Amino acid sequence: MELAPLGPVAFLDTAGIDDQSNLGEQRTAKTLEALASSDIVLVVAPPGQWGLFEQQIADKARAQNTPVIPVVTKIDLQPADPDWLNRIEAECGTKALAVSCAQAASDHAVREQFLNRLASALLAVCPESLLSPPPLLGDLISRAEKTATAPPVAVLVVPVDSGAPKGRLILPQVQAIRDALDSGIAACVVRECEYEGFLSSLSRAPDLVVCDSQVARFVAERTPSESALTTFSILFSRAKGDIVSMAAGAARIQSLKPENRVLVAEACTHHAMKDDIGTVKIPRWLRKAAGPGVRIDHARGRDYPDTLAEYALVIHCGSCTLTRREMLVRIQKAKEAGVPITNYGIAISALQGVAERMLEPFPEALSAWRTALAADKAQISERTISMEAP
Amino acid sequence: MELAPLGPVAFLDTAGIDDQSNLGEQRTAKTLEALASSDIVLVVAPPGQWGLFEQQIADKARAQNTPVIPVVTKIDLQPADPDWLNRIEAECGTKALAVSCAQAASDHAVREQFLNRLASALLAVCPESLLSPPPLLGDLISRAEKTATAPPVAVLVVPVDSGAPKGRLILPQVQAIRDALDSGIAACVVRECEYEGFLSSLSRAPDLVVCDSQVARFVAERTPSESALTTFSILFSRAKGDIVSMAAGAARIQSLKPENRVLVAEACTHHAMKDDIGTVKIPRWLRKAAGPGVRIDHARGRDYPDTLAEYALVIHCGSCTLTRREMLVRIQKAKEAGVPITNYGIAISALQGVAERMLEPFPEALSAWRTALAADKAQISERTISMEAP
């Protein structure tokens, strides 16, 4: 649901955690899972009905620093007692919202009024990063170019393959276009086969080119050196996670050995197509680069392994279905296990030999990539020396 | 859910129609509503459990020419009897799908296999228009331009106002970009404030310009005469409904009288912003054009009135949440009542005085608009003469 100015808000309507049946246990597990990944928790209860279970949810949420808002329902049947209201507000640390769903369902004005109060309440407690996320690409074009008569031009190169959703674009592409518009940049979207021809329709080189990782080398070979160039994946590894760690992690690809194990982790359980990136393309390229013996495991959806130490590298998807918070938790897990982590896009740029060019717009990430590359090389030559020594 | 090659498929999980309770009646009504708007109906039943209720659903669906597929579940508990299976397949007119949800939930391969069989079954019965919808804009650029070295260029002018979803674009804009890509056209997306500046960055006039209706006049005044020009709304009134009727309907705006009633109908119940098109902008412009006395009614969501005869005009939203079938039913209702119907976009172009320019790429619609305009004028002058006569 679009709730301005927050943007799209997903409401997970979970079961209460007071169900003692067998199915109830599964429901409770789902509820606690949702609790762990939520930015805000609404605890819904009719007047007077705030028991141990409601309290447990509120406590768990507050223990993980997630704001809790009590929502008092069915107020058309019975008003809420002020003392009771004070108590639950004190326990949650926020003001309660009161609503009669029966009235809201039949009266459009009541519904709108409640939605406005709900939006204000969510706004008051939500994390700052939801309100002002860093720009995706707007800051990559200098201010001087933005004040010229003609707007800056970004060319977005988007292959239309069997993995593209029918009749639409994938969300990261849409978000990049919107971010360009918000920054006063013209966003020109072309397929890779029209890219070169389109460049000749422009009166000057584009200020920025962003391409799908899969055509990284193709586009790099055709892009004027004065244009900044990067990939959608790299833009999103900055917006969604930690671009510096991801760039450093990609360096490990260059030193993978045939006996290594690699984890390819995907956040969602989409219906895989025949040319699927995670299960087909990346494994093929990895085996070509590091030898056919490399063992590749796959993790899908929520089942990200607890123990990562056995892996030489984690390659994660772009995490478009994860929140920034969830992705940072996954990066942290890899760091704790001492395992480099990167994402599909940076990995593919590395495998295509264009990681340097693609990371150029992000000096800190480029430097992390170079440092990690040098460290891995030093380690390899050290190992080679000690193996030769005896 | 994205089910290639069908595209996005919405599964409405409805209640059975065998619930006799009070709440059950409401559920049954919802189910029948969903049945009426569905392109395909899946009737789910465990082996042996095909009763009067399942039969009723299948009959209702077939009566409205909607394909029905029986889905036999829980086959891990009990296999389906071949005679029983033959009977329900004969009643539905299609082969049944069998599945064990318990197995599919725990085994990824079983799930994928079932999804593939489901996709094939849906594909086999779905209406042709879902598989090959008419192009949105690809056919508006001539073949000659498509075979030149540089790809054709379409400029999409997209205002970013308070009604735009945060960090994204609205679906019609995304669909237009994708349709351009599929036709080998470069899609350049700009805000209206960058439009003129961007034109100077192109080495020639764009082949096609598509703008948001709200900036129709602004863009028309700045577009070279050799470029084809239209609005997103007009593109979608062709793709989603009946552009010829909608263009003819818009002509009525020119002859609206202060005592007329106008119905503004919206397909969804979105949270209205302060500058909402349907409830704020269109009423303001209509009153400016036809006088402050014009009475404007609003219909929201599913509650499209059964009787439209009292209205002089119906102005419908772009119907992005309706299927083509649902929109055609609404157009048909207006026609039966003898009431002109148009949509937000064409109405706004008419109110801004640029309907002719915007309809130019669609000769049949342009001609319907001109004919309706002439007929309305003739009627007015006839009425004027007969009023003056006595």
Coordinates of C-alpha atoms in Angstrom, one line a residue, chain A residues 26-358:
Chain A
Q26 CA 3.9 -23.0 12.6
R27 CA 1.8 -19.8 12.6
T28 CA 3.7 -18.5 15.6
A29 CA 7.0 -19.2 13.9
K30 CA 5.8 -17.3 10.9
T31 CA 4.8 -14.4 13.1
L32 CA 8.1 -14.2 14.9
E33 CA 9.9 -14.4 11.5
A34 CA 7.8 -11.4 10.3
L35 CA 8.5 -9.6 13.6
A36 CA 12.3 -10.0 13.0
S37 CA 12.1 -8.4 9.5
S38 CA 9.7 -5.6 10.2
D39 CA 10.5 -2.0 10.5
I40 CA 7.5 -1.2 12.7
V41 CA 5.2 -3.5 14.6
L42 CA 1.5 -2.7 15.1
V43 CA -0.1 -4.7 17.9
V44 CA -3.9 -4.9 17.4
A45 CA -6.2 -5.5 20.4
P46 CA -9.8 -4.6 21.3
P47 CA -10.3 -2.4 24.5
G48 CA -9.3 -4.2 27.6
Q49 CA -7.7 -7.2 25.8
W50 CA -4.0 -6.6 26.4
G51 CA -2.7 -9.9 27.8
L52 CA 0.6 -11.7 28.2
F53 CA 0.7 -12.5 24.4
E54 CA 0.4 -8.8 23.3
Q55 CA 3.0 -7.9 25.9
Q56 CA 5.4 -10.6 24.6
I57 CA 5.2 -9.2 21.1
A58 CA 5.7 -5.7 22.3
D59 CA 8.7 -6.8 24.4
K60 CA 10.3 -8.8 21.6
A61 CA 10.0 -5.9 19.2
R62 CA 11.4 -3.4 21.6
A63 CA 14.3 -5.7 22.5
Q64 CA 15.3 -5.5 18.8
N65 CA 14.8 -1.7 18.7
T66 CA 11.7 -2.0 16.5
P67 CA 9.1 0.6 17.3
V68 CA 5.7 -0.7 18.5
I69 CA 2.3 1.0 18.1
P70 CA -0.7 -0.3 19.9
V71 CA -3.9 -0.2 17.7
V72 CA -7.2 -0.4 19.7
T73 CA -10.0 -1.8 17.5
K74 CA -13.8 -2.3 17.9
I75 CA -14.2 1.0 19.7
D76 CA -17.7 1.2 18.3
L77 CA -18.7 -1.7 20.7
Q78 CA -16.9 -0.5 23.8
P79 CA -14.8 2.6 24.5
A80 CA -11.2 2.1 25.8
D81 CA -10.7 2.7 29.5
P82 CA -8.2 5.6 30.0
D83 CA -6.1 3.8 32.6
W84 CA -5.8 0.7 30.4
L85 CA -4.9 2.9 27.5
N86 CA -2.2 4.7 29.6
R87 CA -0.8 1.3 30.6
I88 CA -0.4 -0.1 27.1
E89 CA 1.0 3.2 25.8
A90 CA 3.6 3.1 28.5
E91 CA 4.4 -0.5 27.7
C92 CA 4.8 0.3 24.0
G93 CA 6.4 3.7 24.4
T94 CA 4.1 5.2 21.8
K95 CA 0.6 6.7 21.6
A96 CA -2.2 4.3 20.7
L97 CA -4.4 4.5 17.6
A98 CA -8.1 3.8 18.1
V99 CA -10.3 2.7 15.2
S100 CA -13.6 1.1 14.5
C101 CA -13.1 -1.1 11.4
A102 CA -16.9 -1.5 11.1
Q103 CA -17.2 2.3 10.7
A104 CA -14.2 2.6 8.4
A105 CA -15.4 -0.1 6.1
S106 CA -18.8 1.7 5.5
D107 CA -17.7 5.3 5.7
H108 CA -15.1 6.5 3.3
A109 CA -14.3 9.7 5.3
V110 CA -13.7 7.6 8.5
R111 CA -11.4 5.3 6.5
E112 CA -9.4 8.2 5.0
Q113 CA -9.1 9.9 8.4
F114 CA -7.8 6.7 10.1
L115 CA -5.3 6.2 7.2
N116 CA -4.0 9.7 7.7
R117 CA -3.6 9.1 11.5
L118 CA -1.9 5.8 10.7
A119 CA 0.5 7.4 8.2
S120 CA 1.4 10.1 10.8
A121 CA 2.0 7.5 13.5
L122 CA 4.2 5.4 11.2
L123 CA 6.1 8.4 10.1
A124 CA 6.8 9.5 13.7
V125 CA 8.5 6.2 14.6
C126 CA 10.0 4.9 11.3
P127 CA 13.8 4.7 10.8
E128 CA 15.3 7.8 9.2
S129 CA 16.7 5.7 6.3
L130 CA 13.2 5.0 5.1
L131 CA 12.5 8.7 4.8
S132 CA 15.6 9.9 3.1
P133 CA 17.4 6.9 1.5
P134 CA 20.6 7.9 -0.3
P135 CA 20.2 8.7 -4.0
L136 CA 20.7 5.8 -6.5
L137 CA 22.5 7.7 -9.2
G138 CA 21.6 11.4 -8.9
D139 CA 24.8 12.2 -7.0
L140 CA 27.1 10.6 -9.7
I141 CA 26.6 13.6 -12.0
S142 CA 28.3 16.8 -11.0
R143 CA 26.4 19.9 -10.1
A144 CA 27.9 21.9 -13.0
E145 CA 26.3 19.5 -15.5
K146 CA 23.0 19.9 -13.8
T147 CA 22.9 23.7 -14.2
A148 CA 23.5 23.7 -17.9
T149 CA 20.6 24.5 -20.2
A150 CA 20.2 21.0 -21.4
P151 CA 19.7 18.4 -18.6
P152 CA 22.3 15.8 -18.0
V153 CA 21.7 12.5 -19.9
A154 CA 21.9 9.1 -18.4
V155 CA 21.6 6.1 -20.7
L156 CA 20.2 2.9 -19.1
V157 CA 21.0 -0.2 -21.1
V158 CA 18.4 -2.9 -20.4
P159 CA 18.5 -6.3 -22.1
V160 CA 15.1 -7.8 -22.7
D161 CA 15.6 -11.5 -22.1
S162 CA 13.5 -14.4 -21.0
G163 CA 13.9 -13.4 -17.4
A164 CA 12.3 -10.0 -17.8
P165 CA 8.8 -9.7 -16.5
K166 CA 6.2 -9.6 -19.3
G167 CA 5.3 -6.1 -20.5
R168 CA 7.2 -4.4 -17.7
L169 CA 10.6 -3.7 -16.3
I170 CA 12.2 -5.0 -13.1
L171 CA 12.0 -2.8 -10.1
P172 CA 15.7 -1.7 -9.9
Q173 CA 15.4 -0.3 -13.5
V174 CA 12.2 1.6 -12.6
Q175 CA 13.8 3.0 -9.4
A176 CA 16.9 4.1 -11.4
I177 CA 14.7 5.9 -13.9
R178 CA 12.8 7.6 -11.1
D179 CA 15.9 8.6 -9.3
A180 CA 17.3 10.2 -12.5
L181 CA 14.0 12.2 -12.9
D182 CA 14.1 13.3 -9.3
S183 CA 17.6 14.7 -10.0
G184 CA 16.6 16.5 -13.2
I185 CA 18.4 13.9 -15.4
A186 CA 17.0 12.6 -18.7
A187 CA 16.8 8.8 -18.5
C188 CA 17.2 7.2 -21.9
V189 CA 16.4 3.5 -21.8
V190 CA 17.6 1.3 -24.6
R191 CA 18.3 -2.4 -25.3
E192 CA 22.0 -3.3 -25.8
C193 CA 21.3 -3.9 -29.5
E194 CA 20.2 -0.3 -29.9
Y195 CA 22.8 1.2 -27.6
E196 CA 25.5 2.2 -30.2
G197 CA 23.0 3.5 -32.7
F198 CA 21.3 5.6 -30.0
L199 CA 24.6 7.2 -28.9
S200 CA 24.8 8.6 -32.4
S201 CA 21.4 10.2 -31.9
L202 CA 22.8 12.3 -29.0
S203 CA 24.6 15.5 -29.7
R204 CA 27.2 14.7 -27.0
A205 CA 28.5 11.7 -25.0
P206 CA 26.1 10.8 -22.1
D207 CA 27.1 11.9 -18.6
L208 CA 26.3 8.5 -17.2
V209 CA 25.7 5.0 -18.5
V210 CA 24.1 2.3 -16.3
C211 CA 23.9 -1.2 -17.8
D212 CA 22.6 -4.6 -16.7
S213 CA 25.5 -6.7 -15.4
Q214 CA 25.0 -9.3 -18.0
V215 CA 26.0 -6.9 -20.8
A216 CA 28.7 -5.2 -18.8
R217 CA 31.6 -6.0 -21.2
F218 CA 29.6 -5.4 -24.3
V219 CA 28.6 -1.9 -23.0
A220 CA 32.0 -1.1 -21.6
E221 CA 33.6 -1.7 -25.1
R222 CA 31.1 0.8 -26.7
T223 CA 31.1 3.6 -24.1
P224 CA 33.0 6.8 -24.6
S225 CA 35.7 7.1 -21.9
E226 CA 34.4 10.5 -20.8
S227 CA 31.1 8.9 -19.7
A228 CA 30.8 7.5 -16.2
L229 CA 29.8 3.8 -16.4
T230 CA 28.4 1.4 -13.9
T231 CA 25.8 -1.4 -13.5
F232 CA 22.4 -1.5 -11.8
S233 CA 23.7 -4.1 -9.4
I234 CA 26.5 -1.8 -8.3
L235 CA 24.1 1.1 -7.8
F236 CA 21.9 -1.2 -5.6
S237 CA 24.8 -2.7 -3.7
R238 CA 25.4 0.9 -2.5
A239 CA 21.7 1.7 -1.8
K240 CA 20.7 -1.7 -0.4
G241 CA 23.8 -2.9 1.5
D242 CA 27.5 -2.2 1.7
I243 CA 29.2 -1.5 -1.7
V244 CA 32.7 -1.4 -0.2
S245 CA 32.4 -4.9 1.4
M246 CA 30.7 -6.2 -1.8
A247 CA 33.5 -4.8 -4.0
A248 CA 36.2 -6.3 -1.8
G249 CA 34.4 -9.6 -1.8
A250 CA 34.3 -9.8 -5.6
A251 CA 38.1 -9.8 -5.6
R252 CA 38.1 -13.3 -4.2
I253 CA 36.7 -14.6 -7.6
Q254 CA 40.2 -14.0 -9.1
S255 CA 41.8 -16.4 -6.6
L256 CA 39.2 -19.1 -6.3
K257 CA 40.6 -22.6 -6.4
P258 CA 39.0 -25.7 -7.9
E259 CA 38.5 -27.3 -4.4
N260 CA 36.6 -24.2 -3.0
R261 CA 33.0 -24.1 -2.1
V262 CA 30.9 -21.1 -3.1
L263 CA 27.4 -20.3 -1.8
V264 CA 25.0 -18.6 -4.2
A265 CA 22.3 -17.1 -2.1
E266 CA 19.0 -15.8 -3.5
A267 CA 16.5 -13.8 -1.4
C268 CA 13.3 -14.9 -3.2
T269 CA 12.0 -18.2 -4.5
H270 CA 11.1 -17.0 -8.0
H271 CA 10.1 -19.5 -10.7
A272 CA 13.5 -20.1 -12.4
M273 CA 13.8 -19.7 -16.1
K274 CA 16.1 -21.8 -18.3
D275 CA 18.8 -19.1 -18.4
D276 CA 18.5 -18.3 -14.7
I277 CA 21.3 -16.1 -13.4
G278 CA 21.8 -17.7 -10.0
T279 CA 21.4 -21.4 -10.9
V280 CA 22.7 -21.5 -14.5
K281 CA 24.8 -18.5 -15.6
I282 CA 26.9 -17.7 -12.5
P283 CA 27.8 -21.4 -11.9
R284 CA 28.8 -21.8 -15.5
W285 CA 31.0 -18.7 -15.5
L286 CA 32.5 -19.6 -12.1
R287 CA 33.5 -23.1 -13.3
K288 CA 35.0 -21.6 -16.4
A289 CA 37.0 -19.2 -14.3
A290 CA 38.1 -21.4 -11.4
G291 CA 37.8 -24.9 -12.8
P292 CA 35.0 -27.4 -13.2
G293 CA 35.5 -28.8 -9.6
V294 CA 34.3 -25.7 -7.8
R295 CA 31.4 -26.8 -5.6
I296 CA 28.4 -24.5 -5.7
D297 CA 25.7 -24.6 -3.1
H298 CA 22.4 -22.7 -3.4
A299 CA 20.4 -21.0 -0.6
R300 CA 16.9 -19.8 -1.4
G301 CA 14.4 -17.5 0.3
R302 CA 14.7 -17.2 4.0
D303 CA 17.0 -20.2 4.5
Y304 CA 20.3 -18.4 4.5
P305 CA 22.7 -20.8 6.4
D306 CA 23.8 -20.0 9.9
T307 CA 27.3 -21.4 9.3
L308 CA 29.1 -19.8 6.4
A309 CA 32.7 -20.7 7.5
E310 CA 33.0 -23.6 5.0
Y311 CA 32.6 -21.3 2.1
A312 CA 35.4 -19.5 0.2
L313 CA 32.9 -16.9 -1.1
V314 CA 29.2 -15.9 -0.8
I315 CA 27.6 -14.5 -3.9
H316 CA 24.3 -12.9 -3.0
C317 CA 21.5 -11.8 -5.4
G318 CA 20.6 -8.1 -5.6
S319 CA 18.2 -8.6 -2.7
C320 CA 15.4 -6.6 -4.3
T321 CA 12.9 -8.4 -2.0
L322 CA 15.0 -7.8 1.2
T323 CA 15.0 -4.6 3.2
R324 CA 18.4 -2.8 3.7
R325 CA 18.3 -4.0 7.3
E326 CA 17.9 -7.7 6.3
M327 CA 20.7 -7.4 3.7
L328 CA 23.1 -5.8 6.2
V329 CA 22.4 -8.7 8.6
R330 CA 23.4 -11.2 5.9
I331 CA 26.6 -9.2 5.1
Q332 CA 27.4 -9.1 8.8
K333 CA 27.0 -12.9 9.1
A334 CA 29.5 -13.4 6.3
K335 CA 32.0 -11.0 8.0
E336 CA 31.7 -12.8 11.3
A337 CA 32.5 -16.0 9.6
G338 CA 35.5 -14.3 7.8
V339 CA 34.0 -15.1 4.4
P340 CA 34.1 -12.6 1.6
I341 CA 30.6 -11.7 0.3
T342 CA 29.7 -10.0 -3.0
N343 CA 26.7 -9.8 -5.2
Y344 CA 25.6 -11.2 -8.6
G345 CA 26.3 -7.9 -10.4
I346 CA 29.8 -7.2 -9.1
A347 CA 30.7 -10.8 -9.5
I348 CA 29.6 -10.8 -13.1
S349 CA 31.5 -7.6 -13.8
A350 CA 34.6 -9.2 -12.2
L351 CA 34.1 -12.4 -14.3
Q352 CA 33.8 -10.3 -17.5
G353 CA 37.0 -8.4 -16.6
V354 CA 35.3 -5.0 -16.3
A355 CA 35.0 -4.5 -12.5
E356 CA 37.6 -1.7 -12.5
R357 CA 35.7 0.3 -15.1
M358 CA 32.3 -0.3 -13.4

